[in-house]
Amino acid sequence: MASPKIHAYIELPVDHTLFDVKWIPHSAKCLALGRQPNGRGLLRVYEMSGQRLQQVQEVEQPHGIKCGTFRASSWEERNIATADFKGQLCIWDLEDPAEPVVNVKAHRQIINSIDGIGGSNDSPVAPSLVTGSKDGSVKVWDPRQTQPAVVMEPLPDERRQDCWAVTFGNAYSTAGQCVCAGYENGDVKLFDIRNFKVSWETCVKSGVCSIEFDQRYIYMNKLVVTSTASQIDVFDMRTRHPEKGFARLTTTNAHGTTVWTVRHLLQDKDTFATTNGDGSLSIWKYCYPEKRASEGTDGSVQGVVGSLSLLCDSKLSSQPITGFDWNPHMPGLFALCALDQTLRIGFVAGLGS
């Protein structure tokens, strides 16, 4: 069988800095988020037309836009939640984008990361957003409310670490739903948002750039963490040892650069993409061990990690790739943006092999 291969399809240079890109569900359109040279934010919608991207919509806002998500919105509404450099959280109806339908001061400083959940029609949990900020706090939001439902932040006498990455997981039910956050000092914290506590934490020793569960709507299975030290950590979240915690597999990126993002293929939770500081895209496959748990001499059970294989990689940009999104409906199709001010569409062939 042929090995998977990354193909670049469309490249579109733009006149501003791009930080994030998202496919609009059930469409041939993608949305790019960024900041203009004058500091103002820009949201642009592009539609694929043959081998071209055609701009069909533009929304400007006062501050640069750092990140966004559709995951808390139904596929019928397709409202995008955005977070900006001044701590503002907005939700936009792209059919009528003159003003955001929600506009709240969510954090005191830049919102580095946002994630959503509950938008799909068969979701077992209600729509929610989570934001992580330079102010050190992680907040969970009901999209219909202007005040956070949950706030997780250090005590007044504790040092505030810049939160760089957040993600939802374990959302098989409202009772199990959790949030995981990564920080500039390498801390990774798993929050029990129902009981307002940290249920597990570890440190990967370098700044956490991106963090994601392999699937959101199942019992915790795997968690992937990427960092500034060319490092990819995979945690098996099914078995927790009382002292050692979750089993961990650490892989160093051969490119020797920051691993900016991790995104799991929606159609296969064991395949994921990472984007790198040298402008390359890597596709990985996780293989499970024969047994995922083992019993120690004292009777305690601990997890056993599998192995991680690099399926393919390709240098697509001269600058770091800051945003990446798999198309939710066409396996292998992706959109990405990089600091070379270029939006790209591509696909990975052979992922079903």
mmCIF file of C-alpha atoms in Angstrom:
data_model
loop_
_atom_site.group_PDB
_atom_site.id
_atom_site.type_symbol
_atom_site.label_atom_id
_atom_site.label_comp_id
_atom_site.label_asym_id
_atom_site.label_seq_id
_atom_site.Cartn_x
_atom_site.Cartn_y
_atom_site.Cartn_z
ATOM 1 C CA MET A 1 0.000 0.000 0.000
ATOM 2 C CA ALA A 2 1.166 3.541 -0.749
ATOM 3 C CA SER A 3 2.268 5.650 2.204
ATOM 4 C CA PRO A 4 0.279 8.789 3.012
ATOM 5 C CA LYS A 5 1.521 11.902 1.248
ATOM 6 C CA ILE A 6 0.892 15.613 1.836
ATOM 7 C CA HIS A 7 -0.149 17.649 -1.203
ATOM 8 C CA ALA A 8 -0.308 21.448 -1.352
ATOM 9 C CA TYR A 9 -3.330 22.530 -3.403
ATOM 10 C CA ILE A 10 -3.974 26.277 -3.051
ATOM 11 C CA GLU A 11 -1.814 29.123 -1.721
ATOM 12 C CA LEU A 12 -3.166 32.623 -1.126
ATOM 13 C CA PRO A 13 -0.864 35.434 0.102
ATOM 14 C CA VAL A 14 -2.620 38.059 2.245
ATOM 15 C CA ASP A 15 -1.695 41.522 3.503
ATOM 16 C CA HIS A 16 -1.874 40.851 7.247
ATOM 17 C CA THR A 17 -0.753 38.371 9.914
ATOM 18 C CA LEU A 18 -2.807 35.179 10.236
ATOM 19 C CA PHE A 19 -3.152 33.307 13.519
ATOM 20 C CA ASP A 20 -5.973 30.813 13.002
ATOM 21 C CA VAL A 21 -8.063 29.198 10.288
ATOM 22 C CA LYS A 22 -11.326 27.241 10.463
ATOM 23 C CA TRP A 23 -13.496 25.406 7.955
ATOM 24 C CA ILE A 24 -17.114 26.548 7.966
ATOM 25 C CA PRO A 25 -19.147 23.347 8.535
ATOM 26 C CA HIS A 26 -21.039 21.915 5.559
ATOM 27 C CA SER A 27 -19.496 24.307 3.062
ATOM 28 C CA ALA A 28 -16.554 24.794 0.726
ATOM 29 C CA LYS A 29 -15.580 27.872 2.729
ATOM 30 C CA CYS A 30 -12.905 28.551 5.306
ATOM 31 C CA LEU A 31 -12.426 31.452 7.643
ATOM 32 C CA ALA A 32 -9.090 33.130 8.452
ATOM 33 C CA LEU A 33 -8.473 35.149 11.622
ATOM 34 C CA GLY A 34 -5.684 37.643 12.163
ATOM 35 C CA ARG A 35 -4.366 41.126 12.777
ATOM 36 C CA GLN A 36 -3.660 43.995 10.395
ATOM 37 C CA PRO A 37 -0.520 46.181 10.584
ATOM 38 C CA ASN A 38 -2.587 48.881 12.332
ATOM 39 C CA GLY A 39 -3.494 46.411 15.108
ATOM 40 C CA ARG A 40 -7.127 45.951 14.106
ATOM 41 C CA GLY A 41 -8.602 42.484 13.799
ATOM 42 C CA LEU A 42 -9.728 40.905 10.573
ATOM 43 C CA LEU A 43 -12.033 37.964 9.883
ATOM 44 C CA ARG A 44 -12.169 36.906 6.249
ATOM 45 C CA VAL A 45 -14.243 34.182 4.625
ATOM 46 C CA TYR A 46 -12.899 32.442 1.526
ATOM 47 C CA GLU A 47 -14.641 30.014 -0.812
ATOM 48 C CA MET A 48 -12.895 27.328 -2.830
ATOM 49 C CA SER A 49 -13.486 27.815 -6.538
ATOM 50 C CA GLY A 50 -11.509 25.317 -8.573
ATOM 51 C CA GLN A 51 -7.863 25.849 -7.665
ATOM 52 C CA ARG A 52 -8.488 29.319 -6.241
ATOM 53 C CA LEU A 53 -9.669 30.842 -2.987
ATOM 54 C CA GLN A 54 -12.115 33.674 -3.514
ATOM 55 C CA GLN A 55 -12.794 36.171 -0.718
ATOM 56 C CA VAL A 56 -16.545 36.405 -0.111
ATOM 57 C CA GLN A 57 -16.782 38.209 3.227
ATOM 58 C CA GLU A 58 -14.766 40.447 5.531
ATOM 59 C CA VAL A 59 -15.399 41.577 9.106
ATOM 60 C CA GLU A 60 -13.129 44.087 10.825
ATOM 61 C CA GLN A 61 -12.967 44.587 14.575
ATOM 62 C CA PRO A 62 -10.980 46.901 16.881
ATOM 63 C CA HIS A 63 -8.383 44.391 18.082
ATOM 64 C CA GLY A 64 -6.359 41.603 16.491
ATOM 65 C CA ILE A 65 -8.102 38.212 16.534
ATOM 66 C CA LYS A 66 -6.034 35.393 18.019
ATOM 67 C CA CYS A 67 -8.250 32.314 17.673
ATOM 68 C CA GLY A 68 -11.753 31.021 17.019
ATOM 69 C CA THR A 69 -14.035 27.977 17.049
ATOM 70 C CA PHE A 70 -17.338 26.747 15.586
ATOM 71 C CA ARG A 71 -17.598 23.844 18.044
ATOM 72 C CA ALA A 72 -20.171 25.430 20.373
ATOM 73 C CA SER A 73 -22.519 26.281 17.508
ATOM 74 C CA SER A 74 -24.915 23.992 15.674
ATOM 75 C CA TRP A 75 -24.091 23.150 12.071
ATOM 76 C CA GLU A 76 -27.300 24.951 11.077
ATOM 77 C CA GLU A 77 -26.364 28.244 12.776
ATOM 78 C CA ARG A 78 -22.608 28.023 12.174
ATOM 79 C CA ASN A 79 -21.760 30.939 14.461
ATOM 80 C CA ILE A 80 -18.052 31.527 15.018
ATOM 81 C CA ALA A 81 -16.713 32.397 18.486
ATOM 82 C CA THR A 82 -13.564 34.548 18.361
ATOM 83 C CA ALA A 83 -11.073 35.698 20.991
ATOM 84 C CA ASP A 84 -8.790 38.698 20.641
ATOM 85 C CA PHE A 85 -5.637 40.413 21.860
ATOM 86 C CA LYS A 86 -7.518 42.577 24.387
ATOM 87 C CA GLY A 87 -9.379 39.715 26.088
ATOM 88 C CA GLN A 88 -12.646 40.178 24.220
ATOM 89 C CA LEU A 89 -14.859 37.161 23.444
ATOM 90 C CA CYS A 90 -17.271 37.588 20.523
ATOM 91 C CA ILE A 91 -19.758 35.341 18.739
ATOM 92 C CA TRP A 92 -20.582 36.206 15.136
ATOM 93 C CA ASP A 93 -23.536 35.295 12.943
ATOM 94 C CA LEU A 94 -21.843 35.124 9.544
ATOM 95 C CA GLU A 95 -25.181 35.703 7.828
ATOM 96 C CA ASP A 96 -25.391 39.114 9.546
ATOM 97 C CA PRO A 97 -21.917 40.082 10.783
ATOM 98 C CA ALA A 98 -22.421 43.834 11.193
ATOM 99 C CA GLU A 99 -22.262 43.400 14.985
ATOM 100 C CA PRO A 100 -21.388 40.347 17.107
ATOM 101 C CA VAL A 101 -24.369 38.616 18.714
ATOM 102 C CA VAL A 102 -22.248 38.245 21.872
ATOM 103 C CA ASN A 103 -19.483 40.654 22.906
ATOM 104 C CA VAL A 104 -18.014 40.336 26.407
ATOM 105 C CA LYS A 105 -14.805 41.351 28.160
ATOM 106 C CA ALA A 106 -13.733 37.816 29.025
ATOM 107 C CA HIS A 107 -10.158 38.371 30.258
ATOM 108 C CA ARG A 108 -7.889 41.227 31.289
ATOM 109 C CA GLN A 109 -5.259 40.293 28.693
ATOM 110 C CA ILE A 110 -4.917 38.423 25.395
ATOM 111 C CA ILE A 111 -6.921 35.216 24.996
ATOM 112 C CA ASN A 112 -4.401 32.713 23.653
ATOM 113 C CA SER A 113 -6.712 29.762 23.115
ATOM 114 C CA ILE A 114 -10.388 28.898 22.742
ATOM 115 C CA ASP A 115 -12.299 25.642 22.359
ATOM 116 C CA GLY A 116 -15.947 24.743 22.096
ATOM 117 C CA ILE A 117 -18.198 21.770 22.644
ATOM 118 C CA GLY A 118 -21.855 20.812 22.328
ATOM 119 C CA GLY A 119 -22.518 22.209 18.875
ATOM 120 C CA SER A 120 -23.241 18.927 17.084
ATOM 121 C CA ASN A 121 -26.876 17.836 16.961
ATOM 122 C CA ASP A 122 -26.211 14.565 18.810
ATOM 123 C CA SER A 123 -23.984 16.075 21.514
ATOM 124 C CA PRO A 124 -24.549 14.645 25.016
ATOM 125 C CA VAL A 125 -23.569 17.992 26.597
ATOM 126 C CA ALA A 126 -24.815 21.557 26.316
ATOM 127 C CA PRO A 127 -22.936 24.099 24.178
ATOM 128 C CA SER A 128 -19.958 25.588 26.038
ATOM 129 C CA LEU A 129 -16.822 27.582 25.326
ATOM 130 C CA VAL A 130 -13.530 27.581 27.215
ATOM 131 C CA THR A 131 -10.896 30.329 27.039
ATOM 132 C CA GLY A 132 -7.326 30.515 28.316
ATOM 133 C CA SER A 133 -5.513 33.810 28.765
ATOM 134 C CA LYS A 134 -2.214 35.486 29.548
ATOM 135 C CA ASP A 135 -3.859 36.606 32.803
ATOM 136 C CA GLY A 136 -3.478 32.997 34.006
ATOM 137 C CA SER A 137 -7.173 32.153 34.164
ATOM 138 C CA VAL A 138 -9.228 29.503 32.388
ATOM 139 C CA LYS A 139 -12.936 30.250 31.989
ATOM 140 C CA VAL A 140 -15.883 28.155 30.834
ATOM 141 C CA TRP A 141 -18.784 29.984 29.187
ATOM 142 C CA ASP A 142 -22.400 29.332 28.349
ATOM 143 C CA PRO A 143 -22.617 31.058 24.927
ATOM 144 C CA ARG A 144 -25.960 32.572 25.930
ATOM 145 C CA GLN A 145 -24.556 34.304 29.028
ATOM 146 C CA THR A 146 -22.206 37.251 29.534
ATOM 147 C CA GLN A 147 -20.645 35.926 32.754
ATOM 148 C CA PRO A 148 -18.459 32.806 32.948
ATOM 149 C CA ALA A 149 -20.011 29.634 34.329
ATOM 150 C CA VAL A 150 -16.679 28.463 35.771
ATOM 151 C CA VAL A 151 -13.447 30.351 36.529
ATOM 152 C CA MET A 152 -10.233 28.478 37.276
ATOM 153 C CA GLU A 153 -7.320 30.689 38.299
ATOM 154 C CA PRO A 154 -4.465 30.833 40.832
ATOM 155 C CA LEU A 155 -5.035 32.070 44.359
ATOM 156 C CA PRO A 156 -4.158 35.742 44.982
ATOM 157 C CA ASP A 157 -0.767 34.859 46.500
ATOM 158 C CA GLU A 158 0.175 32.401 43.709
ATOM 159 C CA ARG A 159 2.141 33.267 40.584
ATOM 160 C CA ARG A 160 0.028 33.514 37.446
ATOM 161 C CA GLN A 161 1.369 31.488 34.536
ATOM 162 C CA ASP A 162 0.368 32.459 31.018
ATOM 163 C CA CYS A 163 -2.210 29.917 29.772
ATOM 164 C CA TRP A 164 -1.361 29.052 26.175
ATOM 165 C CA ALA A 165 -3.738 26.187 25.352
ATOM 166 C CA VAL A 166 -7.150 24.816 26.404
ATOM 167 C CA THR A 167 -9.348 21.921 25.297
ATOM 168 C CA PHE A 168 -12.538 20.100 26.289
ATOM 169 C CA GLY A 169 -12.706 16.349 26.835
ATOM 170 C CA ASN A 170 -14.417 13.413 28.542
ATOM 171 C CA ALA A 171 -17.754 14.800 27.378
ATOM 172 C CA TYR A 172 -19.619 11.503 27.230
ATOM 173 C CA SER A 173 -21.961 13.238 29.698
ATOM 174 C CA THR A 174 -22.271 16.534 31.534
ATOM 175 C CA ALA A 175 -21.107 14.837 34.736
ATOM 176 C CA GLY A 176 -17.820 13.717 33.201
ATOM 177 C CA GLN A 177 -16.995 16.762 31.101
ATOM 178 C CA CYS A 178 -13.568 18.250 31.817
ATOM 179 C CA VAL A 179 -11.156 20.923 30.625
ATOM 180 C CA CYS A 180 -7.420 20.517 30.153
ATOM 181 C CA ALA A 181 -5.082 23.524 30.048
ATOM 182 C CA GLY A 182 -1.408 23.999 29.221
ATOM 183 C CA TYR A 183 0.810 26.810 30.478
ATOM 184 C CA GLU A 184 3.989 28.670 29.529
ATOM 185 C CA ASN A 185 6.056 26.862 32.195
ATOM 186 C CA GLY A 186 5.068 23.391 30.944
ATOM 187 C CA ASP A 187 2.311 22.723 33.462
ATOM 188 C CA VAL A 188 -0.639 20.650 32.250
ATOM 189 C CA LYS A 189 -3.758 20.749 34.431
ATOM 190 C CA LEU A 190 -6.904 18.646 34.122
ATOM 191 C CA PHE A 191 -9.883 20.478 35.619
ATOM 192 C CA ASP A 192 -13.005 18.820 36.983
ATOM 193 C CA ILE A 193 -15.380 21.658 36.091
ATOM 194 C CA ARG A 194 -18.328 20.090 37.893
ATOM 195 C CA ASN A 195 -16.527 20.063 41.237
ATOM 196 C CA PHE A 196 -14.278 23.101 40.607
ATOM 197 C CA LYS A 197 -10.963 21.373 41.245
ATOM 198 C CA VAL A 198 -7.746 20.200 39.591
ATOM 199 C CA SER A 199 -8.135 16.440 39.214
ATOM 200 C CA TRP A 200 -4.646 15.790 37.778
ATOM 201 C CA GLU A 201 -1.565 17.768 36.827
ATOM 202 C CA THR A 202 1.907 17.210 35.438
ATOM 203 C CA CYS A 203 4.710 19.213 33.819
ATOM 204 C CA VAL A 204 6.257 18.630 30.385
ATOM 205 C CA LYS A 205 9.081 21.093 31.245
ATOM 206 C CA SER A 206 8.605 23.474 28.321
ATOM 207 C CA GLY A 207 5.841 25.815 27.234
ATOM 208 C CA VAL A 208 2.646 24.054 26.126
ATOM 209 C CA CYS A 209 1.674 25.364 22.686
ATOM 210 C CA SER A 210 -1.275 23.086 21.942
ATOM 211 C CA ILE A 211 -3.294 20.404 23.675
ATOM 212 C CA GLU A 212 -6.083 18.110 22.446
ATOM 213 C CA PHE A 213 -7.954 14.929 23.342
ATOM 214 C CA ASP A 214 -8.246 12.449 20.493
ATOM 215 C CA GLN A 215 -12.044 12.704 20.772
ATOM 216 C CA ARG A 216 -14.200 14.950 22.918
ATOM 217 C CA TYR A 217 -17.405 12.943 23.272
ATOM 218 C CA ILE A 218 -16.024 9.697 24.687
ATOM 219 C CA TYR A 219 -14.423 8.635 27.947
ATOM 220 C CA MET A 220 -10.944 10.110 28.109
ATOM 221 C CA ASN A 221 -8.735 8.015 25.850
ATOM 222 C CA LYS A 222 -5.586 9.874 24.778
ATOM 223 C CA LEU A 223 -4.310 13.400 25.334
ATOM 224 C CA VAL A 224 -1.655 14.941 23.073
ATOM 225 C CA VAL A 225 0.443 17.882 24.264
ATOM 226 C CA THR A 226 2.900 19.817 22.080
ATOM 227 C CA SER A 227 5.513 22.265 23.311
ATOM 228 C CA THR A 228 8.268 24.733 22.536
ATOM 229 C CA ALA A 229 11.016 22.120 23.031
ATOM 230 C CA SER A 230 10.214 20.195 19.802
ATOM 231 C CA GLN A 231 8.281 17.790 21.995
ATOM 232 C CA ILE A 232 5.105 15.742 21.510
ATOM 233 C CA ASP A 233 3.693 13.970 24.572
ATOM 234 C CA VAL A 234 0.929 11.378 24.321
ATOM 235 C CA PHE A 235 -0.815 10.444 27.583
ATOM 236 C CA ASP A 236 -2.958 7.307 27.853
ATOM 237 C CA MET A 237 -5.871 8.658 29.904
ATOM 238 C CA ARG A 238 -7.697 5.355 30.451
ATOM 239 C CA THR A 239 -5.644 4.115 33.416
ATOM 240 C CA ARG A 240 -4.348 6.305 36.226
ATOM 241 C CA HIS A 241 -1.745 4.999 38.658
ATOM 242 C CA PRO A 242 -2.175 6.430 42.195
ATOM 243 C CA GLU A 243 1.432 7.716 42.248
ATOM 244 C CA LYS A 244 2.735 7.710 38.667
ATOM 245 C CA GLY A 245 -0.404 9.146 37.104
ATOM 246 C CA PHE A 246 -1.141 8.512 33.433
ATOM 247 C CA ALA A 247 1.300 6.642 31.183
ATOM 248 C CA ARG A 248 3.267 9.009 28.940
ATOM 249 C CA LEU A 249 5.010 8.632 25.588
ATOM 250 C CA THR A 250 7.427 11.427 24.629
ATOM 251 C CA THR A 251 8.619 11.984 21.066
ATOM 252 C CA THR A 252 11.005 14.692 19.886
ATOM 253 C CA ASN A 253 10.238 16.365 16.587
ATOM 254 C CA ALA A 254 13.119 15.755 14.172
ATOM 255 C CA HIS A 255 12.850 19.330 12.895
ATOM 256 C CA GLY A 256 14.094 20.660 16.238
ATOM 257 C CA THR A 257 11.533 23.465 16.320
ATOM 258 C CA THR A 258 8.481 24.458 18.332
ATOM 259 C CA VAL A 259 5.439 22.240 17.716
ATOM 260 C CA TRP A 260 2.734 24.879 17.374
ATOM 261 C CA THR A 261 -0.461 22.859 17.011
ATOM 262 C CA VAL A 262 -1.933 19.369 17.251
ATOM 263 C CA ARG A 263 -5.176 18.422 15.496
ATOM 264 C CA HIS A 264 -6.651 14.925 15.391
ATOM 265 C CA LEU A 265 -8.232 13.641 12.204
ATOM 266 C CA LEU A 266 -11.963 13.638 12.929
ATOM 267 C CA GLN A 267 -12.517 10.348 11.097
ATOM 268 C CA ASP A 268 -9.670 8.515 12.898
ATOM 269 C CA LYS A 269 -8.818 9.404 16.488
ATOM 270 C CA ASP A 270 -5.419 7.682 16.279
ATOM 271 C CA THR A 271 -4.128 9.898 13.457
ATOM 272 C CA PHE A 272 -3.144 13.494 14.103
ATOM 273 C CA ALA A 273 -1.315 16.409 12.518
ATOM 274 C CA THR A 274 1.288 18.664 14.117
ATOM 275 C CA THR A 275 2.546 21.961 12.700
ATOM 276 C CA ASN A 276 6.082 23.117 13.276
ATOM 277 C CA GLY A 277 8.204 26.198 13.690
ATOM 278 C CA ASP A 278 10.129 25.567 10.480
ATOM 279 C CA GLY A 279 6.927 25.670 8.409
ATOM 280 C CA SER A 280 6.506 21.913 8.103
ATOM 281 C CA LEU A 281 3.423 19.751 8.607
ATOM 282 C CA SER A 282 3.748 16.284 10.149
ATOM 283 C CA ILE A 283 1.175 13.460 10.161
ATOM 284 C CA TRP A 284 1.408 10.879 12.965
ATOM 285 C CA LYS A 285 -0.213 7.535 13.765
ATOM 286 C CA TYR A 286 -0.546 6.160 17.291
ATOM 287 C CA CYS A 287 -0.465 2.371 17.678
ATOM 288 C CA TYR A 288 -1.817 0.784 20.854
ATOM 289 C CA PRO A 289 0.171 -1.784 22.840
ATOM 290 C CA GLU A 290 -1.050 -5.359 23.129
ATOM 291 C CA LYS A 291 -2.236 -4.549 26.647
ATOM 292 C CA ARG A 292 -3.031 -0.996 27.747
ATOM 293 C CA ALA A 293 -2.574 -1.703 31.464
ATOM 294 C CA SER A 294 -0.324 -3.806 33.671
ATOM 295 C CA GLU A 295 -0.457 -4.831 37.319
ATOM 296 C CA GLY A 296 2.467 -4.112 39.625
ATOM 297 C CA THR A 297 3.774 -6.327 42.417
ATOM 298 C CA ASP A 298 1.802 -4.270 44.911
ATOM 299 C CA GLY A 299 -1.432 -4.881 43.021
ATOM 300 C CA SER A 300 -1.695 -1.365 41.607
ATOM 301 C CA VAL A 301 -2.590 -0.955 37.942
ATOM 302 C CA GLN A 302 -0.775 1.415 35.623
ATOM 303 C CA GLY A 303 -1.187 2.330 31.973
ATOM 304 C CA VAL A 304 1.061 1.110 29.188
ATOM 305 C CA VAL A 305 1.826 3.407 26.259
ATOM 306 C CA GLY A 306 1.970 2.339 22.649
ATOM 307 C CA SER A 307 4.145 3.717 19.859
ATOM 308 C CA LEU A 308 4.016 6.741 17.590
ATOM 309 C CA SER A 309 4.890 6.552 13.889
ATOM 310 C CA LEU A 310 5.560 9.467 11.570
ATOM 311 C CA LEU A 311 3.484 8.759 8.463
ATOM 312 C CA CYS A 312 4.719 11.712 6.427
ATOM 313 C CA ASP A 313 5.793 15.319 6.650
ATOM 314 C CA SER A 314 6.313 18.187 4.259
ATOM 315 C CA LYS A 315 7.694 21.708 4.431
ATOM 316 C CA LEU A 316 4.897 23.991 3.263
ATOM 317 C CA SER A 317 6.037 27.406 4.509
ATOM 318 C CA SER A 318 9.186 29.343 5.326
ATOM 319 C CA GLN A 319 7.669 30.467 8.648
ATOM 320 C CA PRO A 320 5.893 28.775 11.604
ATOM 321 C CA ILE A 321 2.449 27.310 10.881
ATOM 322 C CA THR A 322 0.203 28.915 13.504
ATOM 323 C CA GLY A 323 -3.205 27.527 12.578
ATOM 324 C CA PHE A 324 -4.463 24.224 11.165
ATOM 325 C CA ASP A 325 -7.902 22.710 10.678
ATOM 326 C CA TRP A 326 -9.049 19.393 9.200
ATOM 327 C CA ASN A 327 -12.171 19.607 7.092
ATOM 328 C CA PRO A 328 -14.932 17.918 9.168
ATOM 329 C CA HIS A 329 -16.561 16.239 6.160
ATOM 330 C CA MET A 330 -13.767 15.374 3.711
ATOM 331 C CA PRO A 331 -11.077 13.155 5.296
ATOM 332 C CA GLY A 332 -7.579 14.432 4.583
ATOM 333 C CA LEU A 333 -8.550 17.912 3.375
ATOM 334 C CA PHE A 334 -6.995 20.680 5.481
ATOM 335 C CA ALA A 335 -6.543 24.441 5.735
ATOM 336 C CA LEU A 336 -3.579 26.107 7.424
ATOM 337 C CA CYS A 337 -2.069 29.533 7.945
ATOM 338 C CA ALA A 338 1.502 30.573 8.661
ATOM 339 C CA LEU A 339 3.464 33.639 9.682
ATOM 340 C CA ASP A 340 4.543 34.128 6.057
ATOM 341 C CA GLN A 341 1.090 35.729 5.617
ATOM 342 C CA THR A 342 -0.195 32.921 3.426
ATOM 343 C CA LEU A 343 -3.366 30.843 3.656
ATOM 344 C CA ARG A 344 -3.047 27.315 2.269
ATOM 345 C CA ILE A 345 -5.393 24.489 1.338
ATOM 346 C CA GLY A 346 -4.034 20.978 0.952
ATOM 347 C CA PHE A 347 -4.843 17.326 1.412
ATOM 348 C CA VAL A 348 -3.229 14.183 2.738
ATOM 349 C CA ALA A 349 -3.685 11.273 0.352
ATOM 350 C CA GLY A 350 -3.578 7.666 1.502
ATOM 351 C CA LEU A 351 -4.794 8.097 5.085
ATOM 352 C CA GLY A 352 -7.185 5.190 4.622
ATOM 353 C CA SER A 353 -4.375 2.822 3.672
#
